mmCIF file of C-alpha atoms and ligand atoms in Angstrom:
data_model
loop_
_atom_site.group_PDB
_atom_site.id
_atom_site.type_symbol
_atom_site.label_atom_id
_atom_site.label_comp_id
_atom_site.label_asym_id
_atom_site.label_seq_id
_atom_site.Cartn_x
_atom_site.Cartn_y
_atom_site.Cartn_z
ATOM 1 C CA MET H 22 132.701 123.262 127.608
ATOM 2 C CA ASN H 23 132.956 126.986 127.015
ATOM 3 C CA ASN H 24 131.477 127.170 123.543
ATOM 4 C CA ILE H 25 127.984 125.654 123.885
ATOM 5 C CA GLY H 26 125.712 126.514 120.977
ATOM 6 C CA ALA H 27 128.607 127.359 118.671
ATOM 7 C CA GLY H 28 127.903 127.619 114.978
ATOM 8 C CA ILE H 29 129.744 125.572 112.370
ATOM 9 C CA THR H 30 131.870 126.936 109.566
ATOM 10 C CA ILE H 31 133.443 124.778 106.876
ATOM 11 C CA ILE H 32 136.810 126.312 106.155
ATOM 12 C CA GLY H 33 139.022 123.833 104.305
ATOM 13 C CA CYS H 34 138.803 121.031 101.780
ATOM 14 C CA GLY H 35 141.255 118.524 100.305
ATOM 15 C CA SER H 36 141.265 115.269 98.410
ATOM 16 C CA ALA H 37 143.477 112.437 97.236
ATOM 17 C CA ALA H 38 143.098 109.746 94.608
ATOM 18 C CA PRO H 39 145.280 106.820 93.578
ATOM 19 C CA GLN H 40 147.498 107.346 90.536
ATOM 20 C CA ASN H 41 146.258 104.507 88.349
ATOM 21 C CA LYS H 42 143.185 105.144 86.223
ATOM 22 C CA LEU H 43 141.074 102.289 84.928
ATOM 23 C CA THR H 44 139.098 103.254 81.826
ATOM 24 C CA ASN H 45 135.864 101.828 80.441
ATOM 25 C CA VAL H 46 137.948 100.340 77.638
ATOM 26 C CA HIS H 47 140.141 98.564 80.213
ATOM 27 C CA LEU H 48 136.980 97.190 81.814
ATOM 28 C CA SER H 49 135.762 95.853 78.483
ATOM 29 C CA GLU H 50 138.931 93.712 78.458
ATOM 30 C CA ILE H 51 137.996 92.267 81.881
ATOM 31 C CA VAL H 52 134.210 91.676 81.569
ATOM 32 C CA GLU H 53 131.536 91.686 78.838
ATOM 33 C CA THR H 54 130.841 95.426 78.744
ATOM 34 C CA SER H 55 131.535 98.522 76.653
ATOM 35 C CA ASP H 56 132.424 102.189 76.989
ATOM 36 C CA GLU H 57 129.036 102.970 75.417
ATOM 37 C CA TRP H 58 127.066 100.918 78.003
ATOM 38 C CA ILE H 59 128.945 102.246 81.038
ATOM 39 C CA ASN H 60 128.952 105.863 79.935
ATOM 40 C CA SER H 61 125.323 105.989 78.803
ATOM 41 C CA ARG H 62 124.015 104.180 81.936
ATOM 42 C CA THR H 63 126.200 105.886 84.543
ATOM 43 C CA GLY H 64 128.183 108.832 83.115
ATOM 44 C CA MET H 65 131.441 107.139 84.168
ATOM 45 C CA ARG H 66 134.526 107.062 81.946
ATOM 46 C CA THR H 67 137.417 106.333 84.328
ATOM 47 C CA ARG H 68 137.964 105.486 87.979
ATOM 48 C CA HIS H 69 141.149 105.602 90.112
ATOM 49 C CA ILE H 70 142.283 102.240 91.495
ATOM 50 C CA SER H 71 144.684 101.816 94.432
ATOM 51 C CA ASN H 72 147.876 99.881 94.052
ATOM 52 C CA LYS H 73 149.697 97.912 96.746
ATOM 53 C CA THR H 74 151.350 100.980 98.273
ATOM 54 C CA GLU H 75 148.239 103.208 98.351
ATOM 55 C CA SER H 76 146.485 102.301 101.594
ATOM 56 C CA LEU H 77 143.162 103.633 102.830
ATOM 57 C CA SER H 78 144.923 105.288 105.766
ATOM 58 C CA GLN H 79 147.440 107.065 103.532
ATOM 59 C CA LEU H 80 144.801 108.317 101.064
ATOM 60 C CA ALA H 81 142.679 109.571 103.960
ATOM 61 C CA ALA H 82 145.698 111.220 105.608
ATOM 62 C CA ASP H 83 146.721 112.938 102.344
ATOM 63 C CA ALA H 84 143.194 114.348 101.916
ATOM 64 C CA ALA H 85 143.098 115.468 105.567
ATOM 65 C CA GLN H 86 146.517 117.162 105.384
ATOM 66 C CA ARG H 87 145.436 119.100 102.283
ATOM 67 C CA ALA H 88 142.171 120.157 103.966
ATOM 68 C CA ILE H 89 144.038 121.308 107.102
ATOM 69 C CA ALA H 90 146.498 123.332 104.982
ATOM 70 C CA ASP H 91 143.592 124.811 102.995
ATOM 71 C CA ALA H 92 142.028 125.913 106.297
ATOM 72 C CA ASN H 93 145.331 127.588 107.290
ATOM 73 C CA LEU H 94 145.557 125.396 110.376
ATOM 74 C CA SER H 95 148.263 123.094 111.719
ATOM 75 C CA PRO H 96 147.643 119.396 112.383
ATOM 76 C CA THR H 97 148.078 120.100 116.100
ATOM 77 C CA ASP H 98 145.076 122.480 115.993
ATOM 78 C CA ILE H 99 142.757 119.549 115.262
ATOM 79 C CA ASP H 100 140.627 118.231 118.146
ATOM 80 C CA LEU H 101 138.712 115.423 116.427
ATOM 81 C CA ILE H 102 138.968 113.335 113.251
ATOM 82 C CA VAL H 103 135.922 111.427 112.033
ATOM 83 C CA LEU H 104 136.793 108.967 109.281
ATOM 84 C CA ALA H 105 133.820 107.716 107.267
ATOM 85 C CA THR H 106 134.817 104.482 105.572
ATOM 86 C CA SER H 107 133.527 100.989 104.895
ATOM 87 C CA THR H 108 136.916 99.745 103.758
ATOM 88 C CA PRO H 109 139.415 100.376 106.583
ATOM 89 C CA ASP H 110 142.889 98.856 106.360
ATOM 90 C CA ASP H 111 142.145 97.364 109.766
ATOM 91 C CA LEU H 112 138.756 96.107 110.944
ATOM 92 C CA PHE H 113 139.495 97.707 114.336
ATOM 93 C CA GLY H 114 139.457 101.044 112.505
ATOM 94 C CA SER H 115 141.872 103.208 110.525
ATOM 95 C CA ALA H 116 141.169 106.629 112.042
ATOM 96 C CA SER H 117 143.907 106.429 114.686
ATOM 97 C CA LYS H 118 146.460 105.522 112.013
ATOM 98 C CA VAL H 119 145.275 108.538 110.011
ATOM 99 C CA GLN H 120 145.636 110.753 113.104
ATOM 100 C CA SER H 121 149.237 109.623 113.453
ATOM 101 C CA LEU H 122 150.062 110.018 109.716
ATOM 102 C CA VAL H 123 148.595 113.541 109.743
ATOM 103 C CA GLY H 124 150.480 114.502 112.914
ATOM 104 C CA ALA H 125 147.263 115.578 114.638
ATOM 105 C CA THR H 126 148.712 114.588 117.980
ATOM 106 C CA ARG H 127 146.014 116.315 120.078
ATOM 107 C CA ALA H 128 143.090 114.830 118.159
ATOM 108 C CA VAL H 129 140.897 111.921 119.096
ATOM 109 C CA ALA H 130 139.935 109.888 116.038
ATOM 110 C CA PHE H 131 137.348 107.258 115.228
ATOM 111 C CA ASP H 132 135.818 105.459 112.253
ATOM 112 C CA LEU H 133 132.189 105.793 111.238
ATOM 113 C CA THR H 134 130.568 103.232 108.948
ATOM 114 C CA ALA H 135 127.570 104.276 106.876
ATOM 115 C CA ALA H 136 128.687 103.254 103.381
ATOM 116 C CA CYS H 137 127.887 105.893 100.752
ATOM 117 C CA SER H 138 126.007 108.019 103.309
ATOM 118 C CA GLY H 139 129.129 108.000 105.485
ATOM 119 C CA PHE H 140 130.455 111.453 104.671
ATOM 120 C CA VAL H 141 127.187 113.285 105.387
ATOM 121 C CA PHE H 142 126.620 111.176 108.528
ATOM 122 C CA ALA H 143 130.165 112.072 109.639
ATOM 123 C CA LEU H 144 129.655 115.791 108.945
ATOM 124 C CA ILE H 145 126.489 115.748 111.061
ATOM 125 C CA THR H 146 128.225 113.754 113.816
ATOM 126 C CA ALA H 147 131.136 116.203 113.842
ATOM 127 C CA SER H 148 128.741 119.135 114.040
ATOM 128 C CA GLN H 149 127.250 117.780 117.278
ATOM 129 C CA PHE H 150 130.668 117.919 118.978
ATOM 130 C CA ILE H 151 131.040 121.516 117.845
ATOM 131 C CA ARG H 152 127.539 122.630 118.823
ATOM 132 C CA THR H 153 127.930 121.139 122.308
ATOM 133 C CA GLY H 154 131.086 123.192 122.755
ATOM 134 C CA VAL H 155 133.362 120.190 123.149
ATOM 135 C CA TYR H 156 135.615 120.662 120.107
ATOM 136 C CA GLN H 157 136.746 123.633 117.997
ATOM 137 C CA ASN H 158 138.430 122.131 114.946
ATOM 138 C CA VAL H 159 137.188 118.888 113.447
ATOM 139 C CA VAL H 160 138.342 117.054 110.324
ATOM 140 C CA VAL H 161 135.697 115.000 108.531
ATOM 141 C CA ILE H 162 137.066 112.478 106.031
ATOM 142 C CA GLY H 163 135.278 110.250 103.538
ATOM 143 C CA ALA H 164 137.554 107.544 102.143
ATOM 144 C CA ASP H 165 137.011 104.191 100.492
ATOM 145 C CA ILE H 166 138.881 101.556 98.514
ATOM 146 C CA LEU H 167 136.000 99.473 97.219
ATOM 147 C CA SER H 168 138.211 98.011 94.469
ATOM 148 C CA ARG H 169 139.420 95.626 97.200
ATOM 149 C CA TRP H 170 135.932 94.258 97.631
ATOM 150 C CA VAL H 171 134.280 94.072 94.215
ATOM 151 C CA ASP H 172 133.988 90.857 92.246
ATOM 152 C CA TRP H 173 136.069 91.666 89.160
ATOM 153 C CA SER H 174 134.107 89.076 87.174
ATOM 154 C CA ASP H 175 130.710 90.705 87.956
ATOM 155 C CA ARG H 176 130.010 93.357 85.324
ATOM 156 C CA THR H 177 126.974 94.659 87.207
ATOM 157 C CA THR H 178 129.178 96.016 90.012
ATOM 158 C CA CYS H 179 132.870 96.100 89.035
ATOM 159 C CA VAL H 180 132.400 98.849 86.445
ATOM 160 C CA LEU H 181 130.905 101.230 89.009
ATOM 161 C CA PHE H 182 133.392 101.701 91.811
ATOM 162 C CA GLY H 183 136.627 103.645 92.223
ATOM 163 C CA ASP H 184 138.922 104.580 95.112
ATOM 164 C CA GLY H 185 139.672 107.909 96.767
ATOM 165 C CA ALA H 186 139.464 110.200 99.764
ATOM 166 C CA GLY H 187 138.175 113.683 100.512
ATOM 167 C CA ALA H 188 138.171 115.779 103.656
ATOM 168 C CA ILE H 189 136.841 119.017 105.077
ATOM 169 C CA VAL H 190 137.696 121.041 108.169
ATOM 170 C CA CYS H 191 134.798 122.244 110.330
ATOM 171 C CA GLN H 192 135.382 124.981 112.882
ATOM 172 C CA ALA H 193 133.338 126.358 115.775
ATOM 173 C CA SER H 194 132.187 129.936 115.294
ATOM 174 C CA GLN H 195 130.414 132.374 117.583
ATOM 175 C CA ASN H 196 129.464 134.646 114.683
ATOM 176 C CA SER H 197 128.035 132.391 112.017
ATOM 177 C CA ASP H 198 126.473 128.988 111.500
ATOM 178 C CA ARG H 199 126.935 127.579 108.019
ATOM 179 C CA LEU H 200 125.372 124.136 108.579
ATOM 180 C CA LEU H 201 121.806 125.229 108.021
ATOM 181 C CA ALA H 202 119.903 121.940 108.359
ATOM 182 C CA PHE H 203 120.185 118.187 107.970
ATOM 183 C CA GLU H 204 118.216 114.935 107.642
ATOM 184 C CA MET H 205 119.326 111.350 108.353
ATOM 185 C CA HIS H 206 117.478 108.094 107.670
ATOM 186 C CA SER H 207 117.941 104.316 107.820
ATOM 187 C CA ASP H 208 115.758 101.503 106.501
ATOM 188 C CA GLY H 209 117.225 98.126 107.398
ATOM 189 C CA SER H 210 114.281 96.294 105.849
ATOM 190 C CA GLN H 211 115.965 96.955 102.502
ATOM 191 C CA ASN H 212 119.386 95.832 103.755
ATOM 192 C CA ALA H 213 119.670 93.011 101.207
ATOM 193 C CA CYS H 214 119.738 95.498 98.297
ATOM 194 C CA LEU H 215 123.405 96.341 98.814
ATOM 195 C CA ASN H 216 125.839 94.262 100.857
ATOM 196 C CA LEU H 217 129.455 93.450 101.529
ATOM 197 C CA PRO H 218 128.632 90.512 103.820
ATOM 198 C CA TYR H 219 130.735 88.481 106.194
ATOM 199 C CA GLN H 220 131.481 84.976 104.974
ATOM 200 C CA SER H 221 132.401 82.479 107.643
ATOM 201 C CA GLN H 222 133.903 79.035 107.806
ATOM 202 C CA SER H 223 133.238 76.774 110.762
ATOM 203 C CA LYS H 224 136.217 75.659 112.806
ATOM 204 C CA SER H 225 135.742 73.240 115.655
ATOM 205 C CA LEU H 226 137.743 74.349 118.699
ATOM 206 C CA VAL H 227 136.801 71.731 121.284
ATOM 207 C CA PRO H 228 133.840 69.338 121.287
ATOM 208 C CA GLY H 229 130.624 71.397 121.365
ATOM 209 C CA ILE H 230 132.280 74.754 120.554
ATOM 210 C CA THR H 231 132.721 75.870 116.968
ATOM 211 C CA THR H 232 134.006 79.269 115.904
ATOM 212 C CA GLN H 233 133.062 81.109 112.729
ATOM 213 C CA TYR H 234 136.081 82.710 111.154
ATOM 214 C CA GLY H 235 136.504 84.036 107.653
ATOM 215 C CA THR H 236 136.467 87.067 105.400
ATOM 216 C CA TYR H 237 133.942 89.123 103.423
ATOM 217 C CA LYS H 238 132.115 88.293 100.203
ATOM 218 C CA PRO H 239 132.390 90.829 97.371
ATOM 219 C CA VAL H 240 129.873 93.653 96.972
ATOM 220 C CA THR H 241 126.423 92.579 95.772
ATOM 221 C CA MET H 242 123.816 95.105 94.648
ATOM 222 C CA ASN H 243 120.306 95.117 93.271
ATOM 223 C CA GLY H 244 121.026 98.135 91.074
ATOM 224 C CA ARG H 245 117.479 98.750 89.924
ATOM 225 C CA GLU H 246 116.096 98.744 93.483
ATOM 226 C CA VAL H 247 118.827 101.058 94.779
ATOM 227 C CA TYR H 248 118.252 103.364 91.821
ATOM 228 C CA ARG H 249 114.505 103.554 92.549
ATOM 229 C CA PHE H 250 115.182 104.123 96.259
ATOM 230 C CA ALA H 251 117.656 106.941 95.580
ATOM 231 C CA VAL H 252 115.444 108.818 93.148
ATOM 232 C CA ALA H 253 112.484 108.595 95.551
ATOM 233 C CA LYS H 254 114.183 109.316 98.891
ATOM 234 C CA VAL H 255 116.951 111.806 98.114
ATOM 235 C CA PRO H 256 114.750 114.659 96.814
ATOM 236 C CA GLU H 257 112.405 114.154 99.789
ATOM 237 C CA ALA H 258 115.312 114.421 102.269
ATOM 238 C CA ILE H 259 116.709 117.531 100.567
ATOM 239 C CA GLU H 260 113.264 119.166 100.520
ATOM 240 C CA LYS H 261 112.840 118.495 104.252
ATOM 241 C CA ALA H 262 116.283 119.939 104.980
ATOM 242 C CA MET H 263 115.532 123.022 102.857
ATOM 243 C CA PHE H 264 112.248 123.494 104.738
ATOM 244 C CA ARG H 265 114.052 123.301 108.090
ATOM 245 C CA ALA H 266 116.596 125.826 106.860
ATOM 246 C CA GLY H 267 113.805 128.138 105.695
ATOM 247 C CA LEU H 268 115.085 128.010 102.126
ATOM 248 C CA VAL H 269 113.420 127.542 98.769
ATOM 249 C CA VAL H 270 114.950 125.823 95.785
ATOM 250 C CA GLU H 271 116.047 129.131 94.226
ATOM 251 C CA ASP H 272 118.313 129.666 97.255
ATOM 252 C CA ILE H 273 120.389 126.583 96.405
ATOM 253 C CA ASP H 274 123.534 127.359 94.405
ATOM 254 C CA TRP H 275 124.807 123.797 94.020
ATOM 255 C CA LEU H 276 123.493 120.233 94.230
ATOM 256 C CA LEU H 277 126.271 117.974 95.545
ATOM 257 C CA LEU H 278 125.058 114.370 95.573
ATOM 258 C CA HIS H 279 126.829 111.120 96.253
ATOM 259 C CA GLN H 280 128.308 110.305 92.842
ATOM 260 C CA ALA H 281 126.625 106.950 92.172
ATOM 261 C CA ASN H 282 125.134 107.573 88.750
ATOM 262 C CA GLN H 283 124.822 110.698 86.577
ATOM 263 C CA ARG H 284 121.247 109.651 85.772
ATOM 264 C CA ILE H 285 120.387 109.682 89.511
ATOM 265 C CA MET H 286 121.871 113.184 89.861
ATOM 266 C CA ASP H 287 119.907 114.401 86.822
ATOM 267 C CA ALA H 288 116.657 112.815 88.065
ATOM 268 C CA VAL H 289 117.044 114.310 91.572
ATOM 269 C CA ALA H 290 117.771 117.770 90.123
ATOM 270 C CA LYS H 291 114.698 117.478 87.904
ATOM 271 C CA ARG H 292 112.452 116.497 90.817
ATOM 272 C CA LEU H 293 113.755 119.427 92.835
ATOM 273 C CA LYS H 294 113.312 121.710 89.796
ATOM 274 C CA LEU H 295 117.005 122.629 89.927
ATOM 275 C CA PRO H 296 118.644 123.416 86.582
ATOM 276 C CA PRO H 297 121.259 120.834 85.482
ATOM 277 C CA GLU H 298 124.015 123.528 85.563
ATOM 278 C CA LYS H 299 123.750 123.463 89.369
ATOM 279 C CA ILE H 300 124.782 119.785 89.622
ATOM 280 C CA LEU H 301 128.363 119.247 90.820
ATOM 281 C CA SER H 302 129.656 116.083 89.193
ATOM 282 C CA ASN H 303 133.030 114.444 88.757
ATOM 283 C CA ILE H 304 131.627 110.976 88.159
ATOM 284 C CA ALA H 305 133.152 110.801 84.675
ATOM 285 C CA GLU H 306 136.640 110.780 86.208
ATOM 286 C CA HIS H 307 136.115 109.010 89.548
ATOM 287 C CA GLY H 308 133.086 106.714 89.261
ATOM 288 C CA ASN H 309 131.453 105.835 92.572
ATOM 289 C CA THR H 310 133.969 106.289 95.399
ATOM 290 C CA SER H 311 131.448 105.601 98.189
ATOM 291 C CA ALA H 312 132.102 107.778 101.271
ATOM 292 C CA ALA H 313 134.736 109.767 99.367
ATOM 293 C CA SER H 314 132.551 110.889 96.494
ATOM 294 C CA ILE H 315 131.005 114.036 98.005
ATOM 295 C CA PRO H 316 134.197 115.671 99.352
ATOM 296 C CA LEU H 317 136.105 114.642 96.193
ATOM 297 C CA ALA H 318 133.496 116.394 94.039
ATOM 298 C CA LEU H 319 133.448 119.408 96.389
ATOM 299 C CA ASP H 320 137.227 119.747 96.240
ATOM 300 C CA ALA H 321 137.200 119.587 92.428
ATOM 301 C CA ALA H 322 134.449 122.234 92.254
ATOM 302 C CA LEU H 323 136.402 124.523 94.611
ATOM 303 C CA LYS H 324 139.594 124.126 92.587
ATOM 304 C CA GLU H 325 137.692 124.861 89.362
ATOM 305 C CA GLY H 326 136.430 128.064 90.986
ATOM 306 C CA LYS H 327 132.793 126.974 90.689
ATOM 307 C CA VAL H 328 131.968 126.997 94.408
ATOM 308 C CA LYS H 329 132.686 130.340 96.073
ATOM 309 C CA ALA H 330 132.572 131.637 99.637
ATOM 310 C CA GLY H 331 128.970 132.022 100.790
ATOM 311 C CA ASP H 332 127.494 129.629 98.191
ATOM 312 C CA THR H 333 124.668 127.452 99.497
ATOM 313 C CA ILE H 334 125.096 123.741 98.822
ATOM 314 C CA ALA H 335 122.506 120.977 99.117
ATOM 315 C CA THR H 336 124.293 117.686 99.642
ATOM 316 C CA ALA H 337 122.977 114.139 100.038
ATOM 317 C CA GLY H 338 124.457 110.697 100.554
ATOM 318 C CA PHE H 339 122.625 107.401 99.995
ATOM 319 C CA GLY H 340 123.457 103.742 99.817
ATOM 320 C CA ALA H 341 123.953 100.546 101.790
ATOM 321 C CA GLY H 342 121.955 100.072 104.947
ATOM 322 C CA LEU H 343 119.911 101.314 103.317
ATOM 323 C CA THR H 344 120.777 104.792 104.567
ATOM 324 C CA TRP H 345 120.269 108.287 103.212
ATOM 325 C CA SER H 346 120.986 111.764 104.468
ATOM 326 C CA ALA H 347 120.953 115.366 103.358
ATOM 327 C CA ALA H 348 122.578 118.556 104.606
ATOM 328 C CA ILE H 349 122.372 122.182 103.557
ATOM 329 C CA PHE H 350 125.543 124.171 104.198
ATOM 330 C CA GLN H 351 127.303 127.301 103.063
ATOM 331 C CA TRP H 352 130.923 127.151 101.996
ATOM 332 C CA GLY H 353 133.514 129.247 103.772
HETATM 333 O O1 UT7 C 30 126.695 103.881 95.898
HETATM 334 C C1 UT7 C 30 125.645 103.124 96.389
HETATM 335 C C2 UT7 C 30 124.388 103.445 95.706
HETATM 336 N N1 UT7 C 30 124.367 102.799 94.399
HETATM 337 C C3 UT7 C 30 123.575 103.253 93.471
HETATM 338 O O2 UT7 C 30 122.909 104.247 93.636
HETATM 339 C C4 UT7 C 30 123.465 102.480 92.166
HETATM 340 C C5 UT7 C 30 122.038 102.553 91.659
HETATM 341 N N2 UT7 C 30 121.841 101.792 90.447
HETATM 342 C C6 UT7 C 30 122.320 102.160 89.234
HETATM 343 O O3 UT7 C 30 123.019 103.163 89.142
HETATM 344 C C7 UT7 C 30 121.936 101.367 88.026
HETATM 345 O O4 UT7 C 30 120.886 100.474 88.369
HETATM 346 C C8 UT7 C 30 123.122 100.551 87.423
HETATM 347 C C9 UT7 C 30 124.122 101.485 86.758
HETATM 348 C C10 UT7 C 30 123.788 99.733 88.489
HETATM 349 C C11 UT7 C 30 122.585 99.614 86.318
HETATM 350 O O5 UT7 C 30 121.910 100.375 85.329
HETATM 351 P P1 UT7 C 30 120.456 99.930 84.855
HETATM 352 O O6 UT7 C 30 120.054 100.841 83.773
HETATM 353 O O7 UT7 C 30 119.582 99.872 86.072
HETATM 354 O O8 UT7 C 30 120.724 98.492 84.260
HETATM 355 P P2 UT7 C 30 120.062 97.119 84.682
HETATM 356 O O9 UT7 C 30 120.610 96.628 85.959
HETATM 357 O O10 UT7 C 30 118.574 97.267 84.536
HETATM 358 O O11 UT7 C 30 120.599 96.196 83.524
HETATM 359 C C12 UT7 C 30 120.203 96.379 82.157
HETATM 360 C C13 UT7 C 30 120.924 95.360 81.298
HETATM 361 C C14 UT7 C 30 120.842 93.955 81.851
HETATM 362 O O12 UT7 C 30 120.686 93.060 80.756
HETATM 363 P P3 UT7 C 30 119.250 92.421 80.428
HETATM 364 O O13 UT7 C 30 118.865 91.704 81.670
HETATM 365 O O14 UT7 C 30 118.365 93.604 80.149
HETATM 366 O O15 UT7 C 30 119.554 91.579 79.256
HETATM 367 C C15 UT7 C 30 122.194 93.734 82.479
HETATM 368 O O16 UT7 C 30 122.605 92.377 82.480
HETATM 369 O O17 UT7 C 30 122.305 95.692 81.228
HETATM 370 C C16 UT7 C 30 123.087 94.539 81.569
HETATM 371 N N3 UT7 C 30 124.307 94.995 82.217
HETATM 372 C C17 UT7 C 30 125.412 95.322 81.537
HETATM 373 N N4 UT7 C 30 125.687 95.322 80.226
HETATM 374 C C18 UT7 C 30 126.922 95.746 79.863
HETATM 375 C C19 UT7 C 30 124.530 95.170 83.540
HETATM 376 N N5 UT7 C 30 125.770 95.614 83.741
HETATM 377 C C20 UT7 C 30 126.344 95.724 82.516
HETATM 378 C C21 UT7 C 30 127.602 96.145 82.073
HETATM 379 N N6 UT7 C 30 127.840 96.129 80.735
HETATM 380 N N7 UT7 C 30 128.561 96.560 82.915
#
């Protein structure tokens, strides 16, 4: 530990999405819905859906490799990979597989599960390893394939979710600290609002001992409750983080929220008194990609030349748990 108290810089970003795009019109052939309903209620038009060959590990590895290249580093420079996902290829975790696919042979890797808050939770977790001087170069990935776990006959959920992965590279710095503040929260009393629950079957092993084996039920969500929760809690968390960072709303260049619903992004911006032009959104193309949505939207904004070095970004994740989190950081 020779770097205690190091600052954090965020120096690379990359993303990956499956090739196939499912449109609102496609969805109207599957369930009783319409392009008009989906677009007016959510802002979504398409979402990318994984095929048989596009695994969670491969999408995450592709995003990570692009982020590492963007940071001008080699995979062997990476010390730690934190993979935020709720949909690993393997319930034991997919991070080690990602480490191997990326060729980050020196890195330790682990999964972190916090649903749609996962990416911000993972960024904050990664930052602790940097601040304590343990690691120099850390890759934070958000990746999810929720299309595996939605009920394709339930129009209240199946129209919302898409698949993808995004990644950033965080680096220790003695000269600057670009992660200005953060907030993290959980409220398990509202757990039933959004679930992907285990579903067991009883199997008798020997007299008196029965095991519960099984699979998972598809995603269930009380959309209205989660909507209300997000619009109430997210602005509060961002305001607290801004206060800790000593910033006022005029200091924020971009609002980068979990891409769950365009109406949520608009409502949060309004509460914060941020003009709509400062919202970063790619929900029309990707829908809700859970842990991937924030780095996917960041990568798109960087490629479009919107986000520039030194820009101050207020980000927030929210979702199942329920969990919510905010972070204020500067790019580059
Ligand atoms: O990523 C995790 C965090 N997730 C979120 O933040 C999601 C938060 N929630 C939402 O974004 C919104 O609540 C939804 C987009 C999920 C739903 O929008 P809403 O405006 O809250 O609609 P609603 O649930 O109040 O439903 C309104 C109507 C209902 O019909 P009735 O009961 O009024 O007759 C639904 O049955 O719309 C109906 N409906 C649909 N109609 C056409 C629900 N889904 C659909 C659909 N197509 N896909």
